[in-house]
XYZ file of C-alpha atoms in Angstrom:
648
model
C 50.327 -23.267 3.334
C 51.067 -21.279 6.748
C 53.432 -23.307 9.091
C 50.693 -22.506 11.196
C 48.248 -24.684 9.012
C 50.859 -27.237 8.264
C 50.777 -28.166 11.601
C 47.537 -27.465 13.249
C 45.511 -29.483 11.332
C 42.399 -29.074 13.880
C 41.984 -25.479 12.861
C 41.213 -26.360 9.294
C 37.981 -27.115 7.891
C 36.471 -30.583 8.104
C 36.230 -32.580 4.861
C 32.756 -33.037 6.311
C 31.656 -29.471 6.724
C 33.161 -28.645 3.138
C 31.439 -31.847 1.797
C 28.214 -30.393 3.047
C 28.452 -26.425 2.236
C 28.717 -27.743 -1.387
C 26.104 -29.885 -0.699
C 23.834 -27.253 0.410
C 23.559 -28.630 3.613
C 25.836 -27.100 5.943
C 23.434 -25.129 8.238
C 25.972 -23.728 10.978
C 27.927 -22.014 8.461
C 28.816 -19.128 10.689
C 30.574 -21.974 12.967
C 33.278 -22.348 9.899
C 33.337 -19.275 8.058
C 33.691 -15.346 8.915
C 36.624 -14.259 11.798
C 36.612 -17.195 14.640
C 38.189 -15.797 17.377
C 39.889 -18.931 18.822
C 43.027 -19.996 21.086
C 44.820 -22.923 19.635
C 47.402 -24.432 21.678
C 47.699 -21.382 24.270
C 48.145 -19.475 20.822
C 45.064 -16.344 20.882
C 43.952 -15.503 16.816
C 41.491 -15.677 14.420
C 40.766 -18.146 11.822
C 39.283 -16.532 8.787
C 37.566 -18.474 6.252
C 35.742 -17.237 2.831
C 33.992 -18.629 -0.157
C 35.935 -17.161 -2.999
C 35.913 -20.231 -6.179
C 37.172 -17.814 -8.684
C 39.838 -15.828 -6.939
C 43.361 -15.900 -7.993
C 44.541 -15.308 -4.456
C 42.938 -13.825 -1.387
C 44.093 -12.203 1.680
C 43.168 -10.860 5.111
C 44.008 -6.815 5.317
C 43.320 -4.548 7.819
C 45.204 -2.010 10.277
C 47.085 -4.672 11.359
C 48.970 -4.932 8.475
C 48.413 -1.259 6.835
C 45.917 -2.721 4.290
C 48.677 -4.932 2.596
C 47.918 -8.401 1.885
C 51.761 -9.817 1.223
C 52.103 -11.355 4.495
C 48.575 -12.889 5.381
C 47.599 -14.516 1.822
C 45.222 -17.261 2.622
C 44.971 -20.773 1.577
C 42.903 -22.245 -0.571
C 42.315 -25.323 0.941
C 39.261 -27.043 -0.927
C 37.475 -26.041 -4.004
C 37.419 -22.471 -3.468
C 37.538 -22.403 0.226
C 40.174 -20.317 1.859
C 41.430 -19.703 5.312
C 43.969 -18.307 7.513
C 44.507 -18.491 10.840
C 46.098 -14.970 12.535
C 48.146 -15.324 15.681
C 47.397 -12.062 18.423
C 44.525 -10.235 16.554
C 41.548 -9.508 19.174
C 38.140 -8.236 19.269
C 37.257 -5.381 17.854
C 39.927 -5.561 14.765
C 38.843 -4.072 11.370
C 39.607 -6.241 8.154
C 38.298 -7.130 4.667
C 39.123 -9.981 2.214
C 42.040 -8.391 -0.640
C 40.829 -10.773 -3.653
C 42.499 -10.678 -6.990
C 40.071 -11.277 -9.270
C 40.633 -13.611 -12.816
C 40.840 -10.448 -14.648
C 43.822 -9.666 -12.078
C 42.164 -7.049 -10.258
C 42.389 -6.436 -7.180
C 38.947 -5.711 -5.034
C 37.871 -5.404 -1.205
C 35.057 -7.656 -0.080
C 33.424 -7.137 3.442
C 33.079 -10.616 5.214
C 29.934 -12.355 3.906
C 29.679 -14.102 7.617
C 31.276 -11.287 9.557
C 29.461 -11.046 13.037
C 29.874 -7.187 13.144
C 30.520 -4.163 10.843
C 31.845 -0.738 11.337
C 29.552 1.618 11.694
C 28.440 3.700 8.538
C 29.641 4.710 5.808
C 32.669 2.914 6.910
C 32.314 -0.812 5.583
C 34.814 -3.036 6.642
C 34.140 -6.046 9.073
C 34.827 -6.035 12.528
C 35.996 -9.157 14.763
C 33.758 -10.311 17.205
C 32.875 -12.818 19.272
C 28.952 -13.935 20.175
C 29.773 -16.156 23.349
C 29.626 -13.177 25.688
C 26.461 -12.023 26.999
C 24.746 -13.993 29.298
C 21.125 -14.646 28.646
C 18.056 -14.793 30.970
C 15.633 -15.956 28.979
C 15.031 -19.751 29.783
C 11.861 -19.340 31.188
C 10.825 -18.315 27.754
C 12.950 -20.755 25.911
C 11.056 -23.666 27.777
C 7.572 -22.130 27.478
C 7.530 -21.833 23.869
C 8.001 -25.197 23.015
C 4.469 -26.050 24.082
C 3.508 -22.549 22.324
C 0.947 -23.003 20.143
C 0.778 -20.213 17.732
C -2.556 -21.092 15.947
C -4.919 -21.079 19.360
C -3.384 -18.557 20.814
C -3.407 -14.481 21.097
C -1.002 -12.956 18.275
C -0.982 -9.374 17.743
C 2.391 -8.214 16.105
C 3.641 -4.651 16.496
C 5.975 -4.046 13.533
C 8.475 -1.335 13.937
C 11.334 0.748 12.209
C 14.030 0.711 14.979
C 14.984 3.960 13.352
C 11.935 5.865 13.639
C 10.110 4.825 15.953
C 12.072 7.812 18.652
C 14.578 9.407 18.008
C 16.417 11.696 20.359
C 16.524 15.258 20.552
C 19.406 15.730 18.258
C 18.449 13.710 15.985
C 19.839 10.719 16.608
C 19.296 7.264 17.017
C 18.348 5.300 20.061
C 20.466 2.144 20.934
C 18.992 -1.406 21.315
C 19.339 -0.988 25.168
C 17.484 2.144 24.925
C 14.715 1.010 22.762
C 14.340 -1.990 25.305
C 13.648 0.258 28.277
C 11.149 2.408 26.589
C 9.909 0.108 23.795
C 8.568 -3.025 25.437
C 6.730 -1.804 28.425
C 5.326 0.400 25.522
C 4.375 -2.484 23.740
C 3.227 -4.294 26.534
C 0.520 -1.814 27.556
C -1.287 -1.783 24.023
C -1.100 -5.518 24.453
C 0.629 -6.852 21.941
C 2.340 -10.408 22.055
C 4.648 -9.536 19.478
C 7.144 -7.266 18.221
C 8.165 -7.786 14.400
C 11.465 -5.718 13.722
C 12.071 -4.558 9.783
C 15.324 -5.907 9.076
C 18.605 -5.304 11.518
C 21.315 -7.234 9.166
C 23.779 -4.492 8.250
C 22.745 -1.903 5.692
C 24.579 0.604 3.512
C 21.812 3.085 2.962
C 19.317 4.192 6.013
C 16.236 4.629 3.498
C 16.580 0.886 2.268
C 15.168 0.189 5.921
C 17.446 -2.948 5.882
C 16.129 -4.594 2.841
C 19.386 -4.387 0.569
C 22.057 -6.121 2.821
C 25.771 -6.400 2.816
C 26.331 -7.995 6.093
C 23.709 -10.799 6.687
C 25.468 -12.293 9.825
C 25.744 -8.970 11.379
C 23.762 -7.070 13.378
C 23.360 -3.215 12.376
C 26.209 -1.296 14.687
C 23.674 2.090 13.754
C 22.230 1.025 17.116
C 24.913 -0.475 18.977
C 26.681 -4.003 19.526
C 25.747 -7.893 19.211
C 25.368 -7.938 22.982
C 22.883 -4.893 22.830
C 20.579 -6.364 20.357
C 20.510 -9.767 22.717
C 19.912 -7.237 25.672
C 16.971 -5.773 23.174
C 15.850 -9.386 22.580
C 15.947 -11.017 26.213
C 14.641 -8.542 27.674
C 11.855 -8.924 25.474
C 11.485 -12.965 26.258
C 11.775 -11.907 29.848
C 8.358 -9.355 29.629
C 6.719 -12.392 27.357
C 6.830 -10.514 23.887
C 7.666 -12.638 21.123
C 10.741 -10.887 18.591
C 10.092 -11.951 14.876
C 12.816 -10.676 12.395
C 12.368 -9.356 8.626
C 14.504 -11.111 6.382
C 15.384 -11.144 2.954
C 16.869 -14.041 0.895
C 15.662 -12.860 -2.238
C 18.166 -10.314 -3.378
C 20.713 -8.499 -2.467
C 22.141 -5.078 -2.632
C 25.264 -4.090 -5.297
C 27.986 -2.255 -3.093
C 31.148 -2.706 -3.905
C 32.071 -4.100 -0.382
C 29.115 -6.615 -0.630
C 27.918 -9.725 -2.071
C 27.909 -8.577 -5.360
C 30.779 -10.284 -7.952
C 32.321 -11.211 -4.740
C 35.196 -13.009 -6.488
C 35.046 -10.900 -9.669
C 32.378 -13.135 -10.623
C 28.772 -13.368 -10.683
C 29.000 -16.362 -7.287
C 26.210 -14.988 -5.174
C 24.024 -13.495 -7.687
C 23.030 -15.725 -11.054
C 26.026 -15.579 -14.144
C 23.174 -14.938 -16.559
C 22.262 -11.025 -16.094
C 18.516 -11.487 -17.254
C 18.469 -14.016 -13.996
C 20.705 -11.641 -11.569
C 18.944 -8.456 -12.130
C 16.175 -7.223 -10.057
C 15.623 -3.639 -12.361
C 12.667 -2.530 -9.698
C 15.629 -2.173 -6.519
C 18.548 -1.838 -8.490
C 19.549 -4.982 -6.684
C 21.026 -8.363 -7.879
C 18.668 -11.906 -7.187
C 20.321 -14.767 -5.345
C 21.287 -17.581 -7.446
C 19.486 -20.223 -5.436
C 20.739 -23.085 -8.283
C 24.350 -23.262 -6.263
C 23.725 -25.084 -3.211
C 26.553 -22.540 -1.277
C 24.483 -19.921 -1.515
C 21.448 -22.129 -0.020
C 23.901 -23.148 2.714
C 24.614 -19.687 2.828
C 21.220 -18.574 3.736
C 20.056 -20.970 5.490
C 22.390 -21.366 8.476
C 21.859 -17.587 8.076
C 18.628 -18.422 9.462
C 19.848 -20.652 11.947
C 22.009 -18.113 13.108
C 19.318 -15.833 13.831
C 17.402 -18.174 16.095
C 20.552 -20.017 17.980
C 22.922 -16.863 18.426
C 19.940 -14.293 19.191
C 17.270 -16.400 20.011
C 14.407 -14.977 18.025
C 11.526 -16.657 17.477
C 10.569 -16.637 13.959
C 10.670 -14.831 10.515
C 8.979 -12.656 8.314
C 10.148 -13.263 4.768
C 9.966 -10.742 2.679
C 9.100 -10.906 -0.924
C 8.197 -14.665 -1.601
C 6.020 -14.163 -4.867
C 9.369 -12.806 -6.197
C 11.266 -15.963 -5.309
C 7.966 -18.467 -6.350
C 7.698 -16.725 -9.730
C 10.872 -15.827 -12.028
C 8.976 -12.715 -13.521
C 6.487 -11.177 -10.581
C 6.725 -7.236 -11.353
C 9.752 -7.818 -12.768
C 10.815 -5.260 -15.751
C 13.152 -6.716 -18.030
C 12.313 -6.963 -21.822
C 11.502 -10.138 -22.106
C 10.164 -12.777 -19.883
C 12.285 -15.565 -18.208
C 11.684 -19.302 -18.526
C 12.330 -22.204 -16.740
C 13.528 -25.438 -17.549
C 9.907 -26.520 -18.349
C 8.724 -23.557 -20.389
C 7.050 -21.942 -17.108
C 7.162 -19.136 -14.611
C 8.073 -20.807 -11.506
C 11.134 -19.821 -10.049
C 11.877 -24.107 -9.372
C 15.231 -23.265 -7.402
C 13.717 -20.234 -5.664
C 10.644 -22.703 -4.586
C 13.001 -25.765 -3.943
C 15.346 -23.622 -1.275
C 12.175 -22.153 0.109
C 10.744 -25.603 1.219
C 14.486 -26.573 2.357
C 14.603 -23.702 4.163
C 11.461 -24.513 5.801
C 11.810 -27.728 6.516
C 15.593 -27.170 8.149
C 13.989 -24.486 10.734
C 11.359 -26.607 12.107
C 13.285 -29.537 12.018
C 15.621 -27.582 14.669
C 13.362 -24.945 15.779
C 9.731 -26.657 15.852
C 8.081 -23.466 17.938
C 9.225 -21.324 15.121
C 7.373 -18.398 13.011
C 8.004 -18.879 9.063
C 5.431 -15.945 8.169
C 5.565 -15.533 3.888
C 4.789 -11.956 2.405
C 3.100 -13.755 -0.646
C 0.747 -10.933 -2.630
C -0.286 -14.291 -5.390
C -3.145 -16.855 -5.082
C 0.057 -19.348 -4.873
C -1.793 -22.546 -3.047
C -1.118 -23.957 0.448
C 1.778 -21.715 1.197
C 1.235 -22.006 5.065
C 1.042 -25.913 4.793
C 4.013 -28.349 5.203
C 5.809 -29.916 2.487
C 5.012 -33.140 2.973
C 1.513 -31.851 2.189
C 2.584 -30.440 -0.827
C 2.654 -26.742 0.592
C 5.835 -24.689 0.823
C 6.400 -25.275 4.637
C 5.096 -21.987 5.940
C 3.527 -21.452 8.676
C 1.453 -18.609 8.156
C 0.998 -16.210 5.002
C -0.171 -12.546 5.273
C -3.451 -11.833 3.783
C -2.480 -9.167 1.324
C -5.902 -9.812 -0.643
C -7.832 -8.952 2.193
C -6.189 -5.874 3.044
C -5.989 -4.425 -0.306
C -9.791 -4.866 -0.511
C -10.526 -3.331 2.707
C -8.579 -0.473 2.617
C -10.144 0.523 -0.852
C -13.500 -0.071 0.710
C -12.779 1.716 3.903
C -11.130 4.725 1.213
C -15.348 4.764 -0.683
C -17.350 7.664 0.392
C -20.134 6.065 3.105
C -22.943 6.425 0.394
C -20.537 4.617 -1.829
C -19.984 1.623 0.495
C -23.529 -0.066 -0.390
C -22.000 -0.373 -4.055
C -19.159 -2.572 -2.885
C -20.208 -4.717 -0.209
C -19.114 -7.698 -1.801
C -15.331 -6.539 -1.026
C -16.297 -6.664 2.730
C -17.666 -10.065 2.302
C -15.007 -11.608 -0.320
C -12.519 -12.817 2.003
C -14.617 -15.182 3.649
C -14.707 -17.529 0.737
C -10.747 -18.178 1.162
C -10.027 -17.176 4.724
C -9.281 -20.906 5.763
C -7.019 -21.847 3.110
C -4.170 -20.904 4.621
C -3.000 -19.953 8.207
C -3.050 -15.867 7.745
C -2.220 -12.832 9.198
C -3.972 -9.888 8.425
C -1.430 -6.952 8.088
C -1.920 -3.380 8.114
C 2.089 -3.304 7.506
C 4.290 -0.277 6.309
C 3.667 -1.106 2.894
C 0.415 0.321 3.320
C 1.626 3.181 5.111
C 4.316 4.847 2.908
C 5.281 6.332 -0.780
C 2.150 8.845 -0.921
C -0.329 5.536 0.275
C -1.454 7.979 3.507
C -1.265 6.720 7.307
C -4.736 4.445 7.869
C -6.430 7.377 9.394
C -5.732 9.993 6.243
C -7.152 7.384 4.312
C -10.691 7.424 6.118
C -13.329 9.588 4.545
C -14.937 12.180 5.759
C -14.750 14.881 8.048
C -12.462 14.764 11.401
C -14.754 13.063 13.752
C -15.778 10.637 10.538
C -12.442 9.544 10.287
C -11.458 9.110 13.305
C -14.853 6.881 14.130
C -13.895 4.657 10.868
C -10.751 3.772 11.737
C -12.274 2.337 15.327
C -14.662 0.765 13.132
C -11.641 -0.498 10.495
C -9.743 -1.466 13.556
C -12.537 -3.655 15.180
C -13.798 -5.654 12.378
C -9.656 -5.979 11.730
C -9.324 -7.488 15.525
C -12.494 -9.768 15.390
C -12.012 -10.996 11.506
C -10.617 -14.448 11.086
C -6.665 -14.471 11.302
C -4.054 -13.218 13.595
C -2.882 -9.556 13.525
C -0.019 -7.729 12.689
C -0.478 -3.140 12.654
C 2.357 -1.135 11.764
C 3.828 1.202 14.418
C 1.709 5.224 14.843
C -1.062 3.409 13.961
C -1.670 2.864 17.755
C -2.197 6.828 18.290
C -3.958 7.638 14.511
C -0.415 9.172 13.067
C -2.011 11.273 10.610
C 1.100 11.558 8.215
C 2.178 8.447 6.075
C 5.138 6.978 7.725
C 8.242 9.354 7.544
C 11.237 7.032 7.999
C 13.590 9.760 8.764
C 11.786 11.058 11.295
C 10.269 9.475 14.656
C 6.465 9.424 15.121
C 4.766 12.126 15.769
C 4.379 11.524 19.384
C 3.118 14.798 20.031
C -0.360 13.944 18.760
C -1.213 12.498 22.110
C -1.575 15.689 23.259
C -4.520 15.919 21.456
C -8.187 15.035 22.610
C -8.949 12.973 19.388
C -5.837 11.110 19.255
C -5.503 10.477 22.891
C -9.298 8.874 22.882
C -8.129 6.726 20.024
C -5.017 5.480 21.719
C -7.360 4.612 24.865
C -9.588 2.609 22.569
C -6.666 0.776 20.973
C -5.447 0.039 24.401
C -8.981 -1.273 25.924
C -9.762 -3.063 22.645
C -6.572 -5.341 22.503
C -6.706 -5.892 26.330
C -10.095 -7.291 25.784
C -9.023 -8.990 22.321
C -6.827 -11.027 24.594
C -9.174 -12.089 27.213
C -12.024 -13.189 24.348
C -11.182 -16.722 23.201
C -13.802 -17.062 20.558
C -12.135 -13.917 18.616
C -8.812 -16.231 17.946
C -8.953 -19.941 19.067
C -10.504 -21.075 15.851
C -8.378 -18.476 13.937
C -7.577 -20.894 11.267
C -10.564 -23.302 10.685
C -14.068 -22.370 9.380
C -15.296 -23.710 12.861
C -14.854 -20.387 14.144
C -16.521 -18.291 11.842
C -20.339 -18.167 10.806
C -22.070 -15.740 8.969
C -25.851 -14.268 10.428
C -25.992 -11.257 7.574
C -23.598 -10.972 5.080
C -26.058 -9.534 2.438
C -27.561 -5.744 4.000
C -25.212 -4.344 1.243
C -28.481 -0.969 1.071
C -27.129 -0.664 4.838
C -23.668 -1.267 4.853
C -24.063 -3.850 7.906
C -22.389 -7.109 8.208
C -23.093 -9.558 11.398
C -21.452 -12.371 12.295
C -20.395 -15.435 14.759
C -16.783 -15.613 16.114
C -16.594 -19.311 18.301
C -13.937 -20.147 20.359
C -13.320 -24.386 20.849
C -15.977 -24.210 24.446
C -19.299 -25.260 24.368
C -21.213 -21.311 24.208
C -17.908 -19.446 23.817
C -19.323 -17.297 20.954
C -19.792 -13.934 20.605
C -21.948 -11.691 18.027
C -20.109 -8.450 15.635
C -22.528 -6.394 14.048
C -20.505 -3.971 12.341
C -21.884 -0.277 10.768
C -19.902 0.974 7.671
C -22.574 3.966 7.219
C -23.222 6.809 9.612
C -26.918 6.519 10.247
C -27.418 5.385 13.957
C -30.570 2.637 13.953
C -32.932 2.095 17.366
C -34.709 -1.263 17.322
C -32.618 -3.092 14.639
C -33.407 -6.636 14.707
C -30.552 -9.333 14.276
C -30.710 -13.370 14.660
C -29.557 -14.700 17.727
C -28.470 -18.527 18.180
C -29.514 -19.166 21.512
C -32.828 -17.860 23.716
C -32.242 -15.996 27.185
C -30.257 -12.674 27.272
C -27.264 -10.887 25.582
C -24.791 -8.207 27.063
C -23.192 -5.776 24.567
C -19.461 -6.223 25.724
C -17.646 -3.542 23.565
C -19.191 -0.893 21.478
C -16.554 1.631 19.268
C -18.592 4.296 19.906
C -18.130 5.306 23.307
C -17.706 8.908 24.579
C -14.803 8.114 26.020
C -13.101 6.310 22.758
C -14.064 9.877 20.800
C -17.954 8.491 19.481
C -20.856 9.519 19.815
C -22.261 7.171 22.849
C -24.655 5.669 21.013
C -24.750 1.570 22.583
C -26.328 -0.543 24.449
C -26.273 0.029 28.186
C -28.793 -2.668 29.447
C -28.944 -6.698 28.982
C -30.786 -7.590 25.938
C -34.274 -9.962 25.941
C -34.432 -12.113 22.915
C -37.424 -13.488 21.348
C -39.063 -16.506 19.751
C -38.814 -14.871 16.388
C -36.282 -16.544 13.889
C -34.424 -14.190 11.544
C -31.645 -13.846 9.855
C -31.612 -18.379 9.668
C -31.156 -18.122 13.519
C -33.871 -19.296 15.878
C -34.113 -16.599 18.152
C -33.843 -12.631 17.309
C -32.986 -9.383 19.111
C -33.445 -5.763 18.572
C -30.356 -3.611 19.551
C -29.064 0.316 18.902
C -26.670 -0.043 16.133
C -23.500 3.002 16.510
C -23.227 5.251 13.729
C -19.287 4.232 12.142
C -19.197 1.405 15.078
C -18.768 -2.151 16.007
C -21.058 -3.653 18.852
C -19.976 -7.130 19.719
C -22.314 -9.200 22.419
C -22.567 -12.281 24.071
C -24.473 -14.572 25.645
C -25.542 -13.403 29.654
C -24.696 -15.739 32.119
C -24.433 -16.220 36.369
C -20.181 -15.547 35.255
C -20.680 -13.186 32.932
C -21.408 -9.431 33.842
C -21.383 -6.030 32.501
C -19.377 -5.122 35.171
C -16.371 -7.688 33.515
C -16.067 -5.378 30.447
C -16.478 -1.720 29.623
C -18.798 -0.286 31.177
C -18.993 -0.072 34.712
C -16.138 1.955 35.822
């Protein structure tokens, strides 16, 4: 032991915090290990401190020391724990971990916890500290405790930091850049939201973040710690909400990483049918060692105390609730039972859960599940995997391949419109037209609308619409804003230039007046979550292609009325049920002029009469848009024509 360590016995680890790490329960990890730059007794150093079980010896190296290990070996103070404390390194030193293996080889190892990284294809770990930048978000730190998600607006705009502009060389834009052009940007289309694919440090650019190496640090592709907090609290400050990709499924297998980190399998699973993930080339976390669940989850908790965001997006769950979801090897895996659960994979996920709302009650938990997996979105005590809302992967897949049928086609398959209605309150979702949906030959949203130009471009209003009044909150990948006709090119930013053109330009307009008056209509996403909000008036004109239906916010007579036209034949003096007698204004029709349509709508309030159709009381006849969504409500002394679309 160091004569630093022999006497400075404040600077080790706790018996406590090494009690609980093999516990699985120590959730401020990054507090213990990684490079803590600290001053101890007037003395300025770091204190490094790795999980190595396996390792022979192990060793801080970097330019201080020319990459030789002899003089700072580390101590292995408790069951594989080891740390060193450095007198007179600073910020902004380079190191890795020198571990000899028990084969007696000696490998390099990036720092699992390490708060920064050099900057590609350079790979070792940086020293830095987090305590710098001053934050001015506490407005929005106090307001979202008394946020509630499920009555509330929430439309997400995902983005690809690295694509979304890029600058006239060619490269990147910084977190502080992307803040000052990004957010008012977001603002305007009137989202509530941004959800950012994943910003841990990444090896490869084209894994978009999804194979990691450095989990505790922030990409340096874009810039520093402190930028990415600028990037956030500015953000918090402009009232958009900052939800994070993350991925505690697998890992990727660079040398410098995770993978065999002590020259053994520690991260990843010893058995190689178990640590394998053939379809990414990637190895799984082995969730049955409770250091890696401590691992991951104070990873978590480091995301929401250090940087303040507000939730997660977690990628890939039906590959950590099932042991052999699209996996390839040859045969299939087992658990202790004889079954396909994944019981460790499903155990951490509900501790993981549980841990982030115990500290962080406000918080997003969002699951990318693609199974019919039950009550993922409700808590554990109520047997659900603690979730707090699942994306609706069923839905979109069925709409999109509906939305993809030639028109005439449409009346063939209008059960697929209809379908998700049956199970769109048994969980808390999120419809999401995501990247996945946008990439690897799948076409951009409008490419995959039929017909000729103007047909497209009047389906994807009309995809868009019944999207924004369906049941669920709302998450659209970034172009889709504009109509990017090109599937999403990851090496290259959007095609922004598209906005010079007429059709594209209309569309953006209509994406901008639609969300602004998605946010001011209660009854399209108070009762998101509960069949309250939702009732059917004609889910059967399958010869037509029409649906109608009821969205109800909690007021007495906060309801409006979508009629929605998946054919292009325009119909005068269509008759619908109405609940209530008196007088309805059409409020927003798809089909506008100005949006790009055809201006076929409803210009005048509506008289409704004593004639009962459709099981409502009361009936109407309105002009029905060719492509298009009308939606209507009720007239009253408060509510005018003037309040929505059409009086300019």
């Amino acid at each position: 032991m160091s004569q630093l360590l022999e006497n400075k016995q404040d600077i080790l680890p706790s018996e406590e915090d090494i009690y609980l790490f093999h516990e699985g329960t120590l959730y401020e990890g990054y507090k213990l290990f990684g490079a803590q730059v600290i001053t101890d007794q007037d003395i300025l150093g770091v204190r490094f401190t790795v999980w190595a079980p396996n390792a022979k010896h192990v060793s801080v190296v970097g330019d201080f020391n020319q990459w030789n290990g002899i003089n700072h070996r580390m101590t292995n103070v408790h069951s594989g724990i080891w740390t060193l404390f450095i007198p007179n390194l600073v910020e902004g030193d380079i190191y890795k971990y020198e571990i000899v293996t028990p084969t007696n080889q000696t490998i390099l190892k990036a720092d699992p916890y390490a708060f920064f990284s050099e900057l590609r294809p350079n790979t070792a770990s940086v020293v830095y500290s987090l305590d710098h930048y001053e934050w001015h978000d506490q407005k929005w730190i106090r307001d979202r405790k008394k946020y509630d998600s499920y009555h509330s607006t929430m439309l997400t705009y995902e983005c690809h930091l690295g694509s979304w502009k890029k600058k006239d060389n060619g490269e990147f834009y910084s977190y502080r850049e992307d803040a000052d052009q990004m957010i008012d940007y977001v603002l305007k289309h009137g989202f509530t939201h941004i959800e950012i694919m994943p910003v841990m440090e990444h090896p490869y650019d084209r894994s978009w973040g999804y194979q990691i190496t450095g989990y505790f640090s922030v990409t340096s592709r874009y810039g520093k710690p402190e930028d990415f907090m600028y990037f956030i609290d500015q953000c918090h400050q402009k009232g958009i909400g900052v939800i994070l990709d993350w991925v505690p499924l697998h890992f990727c297998k660079d040398a410098h990483g995770l993978g065999q980190f002590d020259g053994t399998a520690l991260y990843e699973p010893e058995d190689p049918m178990r640590s394998e993930r053939p379809l990414w080339g990637t190895y799984n976390f082995d969730f049955h060692k409770p250091e890696v669940v401590s691992f991951l989850i104070s990873n978590a908790i480091f995301w929401m105390d250090k940087y303040h965001i507000d939730g997660f997006r977690i990628d890939a769950v039906s590959y950590l609730i099932y042991l052999n979801h699209d996996h390839t090897l040859p045969s299939a895996l087992k658990n202790k039972y004889g079954g396909d659960e994944n019981l460790e994979g499903i155990a951490f996920i509900k501790q993981l859960n549980e841990v982030v709302f115990k500290n962080y009650p406000h918080a997003l938990m969002i699951a990318e599940e693609a199974t019919d997996w039950p009550l993922v979105s409700y808590p554990t005590d109520k047997g659900g995997l603690g979730f707090n809302y699942k994306w609706n992967m069923g839905w979109v897949n069925d709409l999109l391949r509906y939305m993809q049928l030639d028109t005439q086609d449409r009346r063939h398959h209008h059960n697929m419109l209809t379908f998700s209605m049956y199970y769109a309150f048994s969980e808390n979702y999120i419809l999401p037209f995501s990247h996945d949906e946008l990439v690897y030959g799948k076409r951009s949203l409008l490419n995959k609308m039929p017909g000729d130009y103007w047909q497209k471009f009047a389906n994807l209003r009309l995809l868009y619409a019944y999207f924004l009044t369906h049941p669920g909150k709302k998450l659209i990948f970034m172009g889709s804003e504009f109509a990017q006709f090109d599937e999403w090119k990851d090496i290259a930013q959007l095609d922004w230039n598209l906005l010079n053109f007429e059709s594209h330009h209309k569309f953006n307009q209509f994406f901008i007046t639609i969300n602004h008056f998605y946010q001011k209509m209660p009854c399209l996403w108070k009762l998101d979550h509960i069949s309250e909000g939702f009732e059917w008036i004609d889910p059967h004109n399958n010869e037509q292609s029409i649906i109608i239906f009821i969205r109800r916010g909690k007021r007495k007579g906060d309801y409006c009325i979508v009629l929605c036209n998946f054919t292009e034949t325009v119909y005068h003096n269509f008759r619908i049920g109405v609940p209530s007698f008196g007088k309805y204004l059409e409020v927003f029709n798809t089909d506008l002029e100005e949006f790009g349509g055809s201006g076929q709508y409803n210009a005048e309030s509506i008289r409704v009469e004593k004639e009962p159709y459709h099981n409502q009381p009361y009936s109407m006849e309105v002009t029905v848009p060719p492509l298009g969504v009308s939606i209507f409500m009720k007239q009253t002394k408060r509510r005018r024509r003037e309040d929505f679309i059409y009086d300019k």
